[in-house]
PDB file of C-alpha atoms in Angstrom:
ATOM      1  CA  UNK A   1     -39.572 -80.514-111.133  1.00 91.00           C
ATOM      2  CA  UNK A   2     -39.105 -79.991-114.875  1.00 95.00           C
ATOM      3  CA  UNK A   3     -36.753 -77.534-116.502  1.00 97.00           C
ATOM      4  CA  UNK A   4     -37.822 -76.141-119.842  1.00 97.00           C
ATOM      5  CA  UNK A   5     -34.993 -75.017-122.078  1.00 98.00           C
ATOM      6  CA  UNK A   6     -36.025 -73.039-125.125  1.00 98.00           C
ATOM      7  CA  UNK A   7     -33.375 -72.828-127.823  1.00 98.00           C
ATOM      8  CA  UNK A   8     -33.937 -69.901-130.150  1.00 98.00           C
ATOM      9  CA  UNK A   9     -32.350 -69.325-133.510  1.00 98.00           C
ATOM     10  CA  UNK A  10     -32.447 -65.553-133.870  1.00 98.00           C
ATOM     11  CA  UNK A  11     -31.597 -63.107-136.604  1.00 97.00           C
ATOM     12  CA  UNK A  12     -28.166 -61.932-135.400  1.00 95.00           C
ATOM     13  CA  UNK A  13     -28.725 -58.488-136.898  1.00 95.00           C
ATOM     14  CA  UNK A  14     -31.752 -58.085-134.599  1.00 96.00           C
ATOM     15  CA  UNK A  15     -30.230 -59.214-131.298  1.00 96.00           C
ATOM     16  CA  UNK A  16     -31.434 -56.057-129.537  1.00 96.00           C
ATOM     17  CA  UNK A  17     -35.040 -57.045-130.323  1.00 97.00           C
ATOM     18  CA  UNK A  18     -34.449 -60.456-128.748  1.00 97.00           C
ATOM     19  CA  UNK A  19     -33.040 -58.740-125.656  1.00 97.00           C
ATOM     20  CA  UNK A  20     -36.203 -56.619-125.318  1.00 97.00           C
ATOM     21  CA  UNK A  21     -38.306 -59.757-125.808  1.00 98.00           C
ATOM     22  CA  UNK A  22     -36.303 -61.469-123.043  1.00 98.00           C
ATOM     23  CA  UNK A  23     -36.765 -58.560-120.611  1.00 97.00           C
ATOM     24  CA  UNK A  24     -40.524 -58.668-121.199  1.00 97.00           C
ATOM     25  CA  UNK A  25     -40.588 -62.391-120.384  1.00 97.00           C
ATOM     26  CA  UNK A  26     -38.613 -61.553-117.257  1.00 96.00           C
ATOM     27  CA  UNK A  27     -41.771 -59.847-115.961  1.00 95.00           C
ATOM     28  CA  UNK A  28     -44.497 -62.030-117.458  1.00 97.00           C
ATOM     29  CA  UNK A  29     -43.147 -65.547-116.863  1.00 97.00           C
ATOM     30  CA  UNK A  30     -42.808 -65.350-113.052  1.00 96.00           C
ATOM     31  CA  UNK A  31     -46.163 -63.576-112.787  1.00 96.00           C
ATOM     32  CA  UNK A  32     -47.808 -66.456-114.679  1.00 97.00           C
ATOM     33  CA  UNK A  33     -46.393 -69.187-112.464  1.00 95.00           C
ATOM     34  CA  UNK A  34     -43.052 -70.476-113.768  1.00 97.00           C
ATOM     35  CA  UNK A  35     -39.719 -70.157-111.974  1.00 97.00           C
ATOM     36  CA  UNK A  36     -37.630 -68.199-114.486  1.00 97.00           C
ATOM     37  CA  UNK A  37     -33.916 -68.993-114.459  1.00 96.00           C
ATOM     38  CA  UNK A  38     -33.178 -66.499-117.218  1.00 97.00           C
ATOM     39  CA  UNK A  39     -32.908 -65.600-120.862  1.00 97.00           C
ATOM     40  CA  UNK A  40     -29.510 -65.705-122.527  1.00 97.00           C
ATOM     41  CA  UNK A  41     -28.474 -63.786-125.646  1.00 96.00           C
ATOM     42  CA  UNK A  42     -25.492 -64.642-127.872  1.00 94.00           C
ATOM     43  CA  UNK A  43     -22.128 -63.310-126.769  1.00 90.00           C
ATOM     44  CA  UNK A  44     -19.225 -65.440-128.065  1.00 86.00           C
ATOM     45  CA  UNK A  45     -19.338 -68.291-130.534  1.00 83.00           C
ATOM     46  CA  UNK A  46     -22.650 -68.539-132.379  1.00 85.00           C
ATOM     47  CA  UNK A  47     -24.317 -65.201-132.972  1.00 93.00           C
ATOM     48  CA  UNK A  48     -27.662 -66.833-133.718  1.00 96.00           C
ATOM     49  CA  UNK A  49     -28.336 -69.069-130.684  1.00 97.00           C
ATOM     50  CA  UNK A  50     -30.160 -67.790-127.600  1.00 98.00           C
ATOM     51  CA  UNK A  51     -31.859 -69.568-124.694  1.00 98.00           C
ATOM     52  CA  UNK A  52     -34.715 -69.184-122.248  1.00 98.00           C
ATOM     53  CA  UNK A  53     -34.710 -71.412-119.149  1.00 98.00           C
ATOM     54  CA  UNK A  54     -37.399 -71.870-116.499  1.00 97.00           C
ATOM     55  CA  UNK A  55     -38.753 -74.489-114.106  1.00 96.00           C
ATOM     56  CA  UNK A  56     -42.274 -75.845-113.662  1.00 97.00           C
ATOM     57  CA  UNK A  57     -43.482 -78.509-111.255  1.00 95.00           C
ATOM     58  CA  UNK A  58     -45.015 -80.810-113.887  1.00 95.00           C
ATOM     59  CA  UNK A  59     -46.348 -80.955-117.436  1.00 95.00           C
ATOM     60  CA  UNK A  60     -49.838 -80.283-116.061  1.00 96.00           C
ATOM     61  CA  UNK A  61     -48.501 -77.141-114.351  1.00 96.00           C
ATOM     62  CA  UNK A  62     -46.792 -76.195-117.603  1.00 96.00           C
ATOM     63  CA  UNK A  63     -50.123 -76.367-119.473  1.00 96.00           C
ATOM     64  CA  UNK A  64     -51.786 -74.118-116.878  1.00 97.00           C
ATOM     65  CA  UNK A  65     -48.846 -71.699-116.958  1.00 97.00           C
ATOM     66  CA  UNK A  66     -49.085 -71.470-120.782  1.00 95.00           C
ATOM     67  CA  UNK A  67     -52.805 -70.641-120.532  1.00 97.00           C
ATOM     68  CA  UNK A  68     -52.097 -67.882-118.007  1.00 97.00           C
ATOM     69  CA  UNK A  69     -49.257 -66.545-120.158  1.00 96.00           C
ATOM     70  CA  UNK A  70     -51.525 -66.386-123.233  1.00 94.00           C
ATOM     71  CA  UNK A  71     -54.046 -64.343-121.212  1.00 96.00           C
ATOM     72  CA  UNK A  72     -51.453 -62.035-119.641  1.00 97.00           C
ATOM     73  CA  UNK A  73     -51.401 -58.578-121.338  1.00 97.00           C
ATOM     74  CA  UNK A  74     -47.586 -58.437-121.525  1.00 97.00           C
ATOM     75  CA  UNK A  75     -47.464 -62.097-122.594  1.00 96.00           C
ATOM     76  CA  UNK A  76     -49.853 -61.454-125.488  1.00 96.00           C
ATOM     77  CA  UNK A  77     -47.995 -58.281-126.411  1.00 97.00           C
ATOM     78  CA  UNK A  78     -44.657 -60.115-126.443  1.00 97.00           C
ATOM     79  CA  UNK A  79     -46.006 -62.930-128.652  1.00 96.00           C
ATOM     80  CA  UNK A  80     -47.345 -60.316-131.081  1.00 97.00           C
ATOM     81  CA  UNK A  81     -44.059 -58.381-130.964  1.00 98.00           C
ATOM     82  CA  UNK A  82     -42.088 -61.488-131.984  1.00 97.00           C
ATOM     83  CA  UNK A  83     -44.558 -62.292-134.785  1.00 97.00           C
ATOM     84  CA  UNK A  84     -44.487 -58.734-136.107  1.00 98.00           C
ATOM     85  CA  UNK A  85     -40.702 -58.193-135.942  1.00 98.00           C
ATOM     86  CA  UNK A  86     -39.695 -61.723-137.093  1.00 97.00           C
ATOM     87  CA  UNK A  87     -36.389 -61.831-135.183  1.00 97.00           C
ATOM     88  CA  UNK A  88     -37.077 -65.411-134.018  1.00 98.00           C
ATOM     89  CA  UNK A  89     -36.220 -67.791-136.835  1.00 98.00           C
ATOM     90  CA  UNK A  90     -36.782 -71.032-134.931  1.00 97.00           C
ATOM     91  CA  UNK A  91     -37.761 -72.092-131.429  1.00 97.00           C
ATOM     92  CA  UNK A  92     -37.277 -75.555-129.853  1.00 98.00           C
ATOM     93  CA  UNK A  93     -38.433 -76.610-126.371  1.00 96.00           C
ATOM     94  CA  UNK A  94     -36.864 -79.408-124.360  1.00 97.00           C
ATOM     95  CA  UNK A  95     -38.041 -80.561-120.927  1.00 97.00           C
ATOM     96  CA  UNK A  96     -35.391 -82.017-118.620  1.00 96.00           C
ATOM     97  CA  UNK A  97     -35.211 -83.284-115.060  1.00 93.00           C
ATOM     98  CA  UNK A  98     -32.204 -82.646-112.847  1.00 88.00           C
ATOM     99  CA  UNK A  99     -30.070 -85.785-112.576  1.00 87.00           C
ATOM    100  CA  UNK A 100     -27.206 -84.438-110.425  1.00 80.00           C
ATOM    101  CA  UNK A 101     -25.290 -81.346-109.502  1.00 71.00           C
ATOM    102  CA  UNK A 102     -24.606 -78.880-106.738  1.00 66.00           C
ATOM    103  CA  UNK A 103     -28.282 -77.894-106.704  1.00 60.00           C
ATOM    104  CA  UNK A 104     -29.433 -81.517-106.537  1.00 56.00           C
ATOM    105  CA  UNK A 105     -33.160 -81.723-105.894  1.00 56.00           C
ATOM    106  CA  UNK A 106     -33.427 -85.328-106.994  1.00 53.00           C
ATOM    107  CA  UNK A 107     -35.339 -87.626-104.629  1.00 52.00           C
ATOM    108  CA  UNK A 108     -33.121 -90.274-103.121  1.00 49.00           C
ATOM    109  CA  UNK A 109     -34.308 -93.880-103.709  1.00 48.00           C
TER     110      UNK A 109
END
């Protein structure tokens, strides 16, 4: 299992647009095959950092999910919305595997 964490740098004056963007992904991402943990908007501290977090089984599954998302009507609409409104200033993706924790799904050696 891989967890994808997307770190967004957003325009803090357009936070409400990011929140709409996040709600749209809340519908499209699960429909296209990823396990959405959630989207997180700034609250305290930095007013420009936001996150999207979801799980996929593998990088191959991630590639298939991205293809489905690009073909999904709401997915395409959301991409276009972000391009048009320019509230996303930067976007970085990191893929992690769970090493420990209360929700430990790590295979035991």
